[in-house]
mmCIF file of C-alpha atoms in Angstrom:
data_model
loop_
_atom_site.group_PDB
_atom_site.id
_atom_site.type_symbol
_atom_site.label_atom_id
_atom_site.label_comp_id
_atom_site.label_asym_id
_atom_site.label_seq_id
_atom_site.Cartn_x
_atom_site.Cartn_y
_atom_site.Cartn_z
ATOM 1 C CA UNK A 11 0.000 0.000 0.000
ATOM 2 C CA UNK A 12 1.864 3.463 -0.988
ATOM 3 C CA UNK A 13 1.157 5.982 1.577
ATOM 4 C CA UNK A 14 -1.065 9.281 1.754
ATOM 5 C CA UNK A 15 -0.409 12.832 1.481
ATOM 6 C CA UNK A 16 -2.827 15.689 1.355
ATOM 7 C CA UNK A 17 -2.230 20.044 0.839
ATOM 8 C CA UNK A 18 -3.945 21.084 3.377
ATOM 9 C CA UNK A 19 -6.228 23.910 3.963
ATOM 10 C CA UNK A 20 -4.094 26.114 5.619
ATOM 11 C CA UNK A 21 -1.819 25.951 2.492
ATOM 12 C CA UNK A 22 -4.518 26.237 -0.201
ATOM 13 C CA UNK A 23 -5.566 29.543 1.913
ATOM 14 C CA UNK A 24 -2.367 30.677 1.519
ATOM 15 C CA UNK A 25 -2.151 30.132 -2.197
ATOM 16 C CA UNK A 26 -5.185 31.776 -3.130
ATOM 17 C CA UNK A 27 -4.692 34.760 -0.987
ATOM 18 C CA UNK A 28 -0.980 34.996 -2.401
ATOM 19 C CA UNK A 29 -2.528 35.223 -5.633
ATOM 20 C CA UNK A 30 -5.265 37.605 -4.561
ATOM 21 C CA UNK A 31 -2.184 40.106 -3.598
ATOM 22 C CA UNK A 32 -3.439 39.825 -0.119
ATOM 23 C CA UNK A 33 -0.465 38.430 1.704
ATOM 24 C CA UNK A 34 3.600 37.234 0.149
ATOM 25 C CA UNK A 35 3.482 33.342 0.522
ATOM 26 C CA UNK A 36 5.806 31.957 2.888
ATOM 27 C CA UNK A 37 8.446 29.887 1.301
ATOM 28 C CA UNK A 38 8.672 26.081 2.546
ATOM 29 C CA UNK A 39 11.783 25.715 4.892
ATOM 30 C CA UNK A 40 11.684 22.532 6.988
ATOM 31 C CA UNK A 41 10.282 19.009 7.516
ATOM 32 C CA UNK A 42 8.854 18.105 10.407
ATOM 33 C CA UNK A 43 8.762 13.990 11.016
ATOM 34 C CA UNK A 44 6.553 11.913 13.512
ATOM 35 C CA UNK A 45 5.732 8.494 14.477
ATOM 36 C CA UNK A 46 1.876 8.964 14.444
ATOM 37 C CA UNK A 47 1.057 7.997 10.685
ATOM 38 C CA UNK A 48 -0.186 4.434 10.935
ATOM 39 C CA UNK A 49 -2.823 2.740 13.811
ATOM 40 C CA UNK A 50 -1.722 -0.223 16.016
ATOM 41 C CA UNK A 51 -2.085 -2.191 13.460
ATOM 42 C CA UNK A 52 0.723 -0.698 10.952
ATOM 43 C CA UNK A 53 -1.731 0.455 8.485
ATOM 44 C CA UNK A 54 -1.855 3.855 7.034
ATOM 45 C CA UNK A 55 -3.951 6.494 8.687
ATOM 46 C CA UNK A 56 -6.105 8.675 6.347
ATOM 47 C CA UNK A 57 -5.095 12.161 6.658
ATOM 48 C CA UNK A 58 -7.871 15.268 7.350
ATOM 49 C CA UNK A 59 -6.844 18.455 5.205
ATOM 50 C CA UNK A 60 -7.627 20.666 8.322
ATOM 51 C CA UNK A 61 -5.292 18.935 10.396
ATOM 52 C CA UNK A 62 -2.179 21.536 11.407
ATOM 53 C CA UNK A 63 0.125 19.205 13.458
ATOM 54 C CA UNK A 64 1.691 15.588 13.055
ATOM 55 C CA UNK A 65 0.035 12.849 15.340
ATOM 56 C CA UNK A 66 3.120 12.419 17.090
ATOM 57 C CA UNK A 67 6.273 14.826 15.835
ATOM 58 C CA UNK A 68 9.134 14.186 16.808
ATOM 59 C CA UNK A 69 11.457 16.857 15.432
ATOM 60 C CA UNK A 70 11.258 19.443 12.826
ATOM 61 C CA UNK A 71 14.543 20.227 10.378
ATOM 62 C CA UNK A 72 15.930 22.092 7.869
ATOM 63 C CA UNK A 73 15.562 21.703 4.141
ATOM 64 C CA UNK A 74 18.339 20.511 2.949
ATOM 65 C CA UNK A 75 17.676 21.180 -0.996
ATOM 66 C CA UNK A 76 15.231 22.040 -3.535
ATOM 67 C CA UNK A 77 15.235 20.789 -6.687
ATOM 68 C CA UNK A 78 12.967 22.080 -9.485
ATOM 69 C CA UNK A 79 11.927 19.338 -11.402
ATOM 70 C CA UNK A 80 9.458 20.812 -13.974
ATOM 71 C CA UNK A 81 7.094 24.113 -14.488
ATOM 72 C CA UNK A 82 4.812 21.991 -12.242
ATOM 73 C CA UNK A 83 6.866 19.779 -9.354
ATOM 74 C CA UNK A 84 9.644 20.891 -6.733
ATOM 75 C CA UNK A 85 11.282 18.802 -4.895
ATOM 76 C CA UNK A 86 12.254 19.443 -1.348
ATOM 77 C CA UNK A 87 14.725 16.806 0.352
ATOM 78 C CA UNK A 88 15.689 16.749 4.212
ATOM 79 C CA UNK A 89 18.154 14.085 5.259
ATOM 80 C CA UNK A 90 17.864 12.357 9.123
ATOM 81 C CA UNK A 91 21.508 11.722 10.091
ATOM 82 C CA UNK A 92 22.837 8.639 12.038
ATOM 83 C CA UNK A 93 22.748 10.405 15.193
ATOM 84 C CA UNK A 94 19.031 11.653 15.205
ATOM 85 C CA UNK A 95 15.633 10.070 16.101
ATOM 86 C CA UNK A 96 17.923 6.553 17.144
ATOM 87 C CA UNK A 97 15.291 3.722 17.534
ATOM 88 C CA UNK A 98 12.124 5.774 16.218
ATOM 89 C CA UNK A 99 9.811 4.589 13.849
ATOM 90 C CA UNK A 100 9.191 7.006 11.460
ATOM 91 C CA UNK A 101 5.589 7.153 9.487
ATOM 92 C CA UNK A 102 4.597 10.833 9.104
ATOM 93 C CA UNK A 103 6.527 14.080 7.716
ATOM 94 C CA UNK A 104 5.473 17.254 6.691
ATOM 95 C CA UNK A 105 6.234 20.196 4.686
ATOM 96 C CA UNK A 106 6.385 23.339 6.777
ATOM 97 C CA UNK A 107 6.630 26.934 6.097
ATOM 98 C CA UNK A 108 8.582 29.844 7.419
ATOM 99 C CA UNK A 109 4.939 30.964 9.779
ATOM 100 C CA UNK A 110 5.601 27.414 11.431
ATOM 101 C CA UNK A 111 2.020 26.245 9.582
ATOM 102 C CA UNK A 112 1.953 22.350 7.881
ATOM 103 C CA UNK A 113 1.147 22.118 4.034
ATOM 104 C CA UNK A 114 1.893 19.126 2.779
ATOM 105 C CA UNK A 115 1.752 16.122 5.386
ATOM 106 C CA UNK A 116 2.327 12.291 4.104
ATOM 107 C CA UNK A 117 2.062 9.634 5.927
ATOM 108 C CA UNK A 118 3.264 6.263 5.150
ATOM 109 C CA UNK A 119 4.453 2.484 6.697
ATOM 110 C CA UNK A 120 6.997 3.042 9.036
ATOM 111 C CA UNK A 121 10.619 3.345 8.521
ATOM 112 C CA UNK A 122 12.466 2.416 11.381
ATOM 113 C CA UNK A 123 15.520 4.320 12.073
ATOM 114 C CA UNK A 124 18.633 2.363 13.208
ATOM 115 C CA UNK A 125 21.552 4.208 14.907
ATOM 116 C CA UNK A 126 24.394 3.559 12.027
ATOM 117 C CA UNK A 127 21.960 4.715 9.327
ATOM 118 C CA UNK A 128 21.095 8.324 7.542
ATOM 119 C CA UNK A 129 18.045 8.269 5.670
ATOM 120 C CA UNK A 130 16.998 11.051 3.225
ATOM 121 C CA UNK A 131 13.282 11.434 2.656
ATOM 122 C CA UNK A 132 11.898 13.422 -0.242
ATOM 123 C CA UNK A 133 9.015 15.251 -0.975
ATOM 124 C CA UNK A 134 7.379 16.431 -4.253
ATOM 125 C CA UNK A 135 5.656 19.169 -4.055
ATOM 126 C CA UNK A 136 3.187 19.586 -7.129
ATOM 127 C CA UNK A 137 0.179 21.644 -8.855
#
């Protein structure tokens, strides 16, 4: 089963009021990742477009680059280094801007982090 991602609302209010000339969109600068993306059962929660926090974050980061793909996709890659979230099992990210508000969140089977590993997630960002 791939996993779920939804824009949420606070982003598509941001968007049209951007292009309303009402208010400079925020550019995305972090991901935030959390445990809380599938039930007890390790399936994949469905995600609520209102929703403006991870079930369970566990820390928030940097972008580490953005690549423009096409007229239509960026994508923004954040990379969880051998030292951080140890023995976590990650199923949840989001995209976050510079106000601190969640746009994007994803979540997906979890990915359990071992000590000795990095892992670099990913995340297209489309229209």
């Amino acid at each position: 089963m791939a996993g779920k991602a939804i824009t949420t609302i606070a982003a598509k209010k941001k968007m049209l009021l951007a292009r309303a000339g009402k208010i400079d969109l925020p550019p995305i600068k972090q991901m935030a990742f959390g445990s809380g993306g599938v039930n007890d059962n390790g399936e994949v929660l469905e995600l609520d477009a209102g929703q403006q926090e991870l079930h369970n974050e566990l820390c928030r980061k940097d972008i580490d680059t953005v690549e423009i793909i096409n007229d239509t996709r960026i994508r923004y890659s954040c990379m969880i280094n051998e030292n951080e979230l140890e023995d976590e099992s990650i199923s949840e990210l989001a995209l976050v801007d510079a106000d601190g508000d969640l746009l994007t969140i994803k979540n997906f089977k979890t990915k359990d982090k071992d000590s000795d590993f990095s892992f670099t997630f990913k995340v297209n960002d489309t229209m």
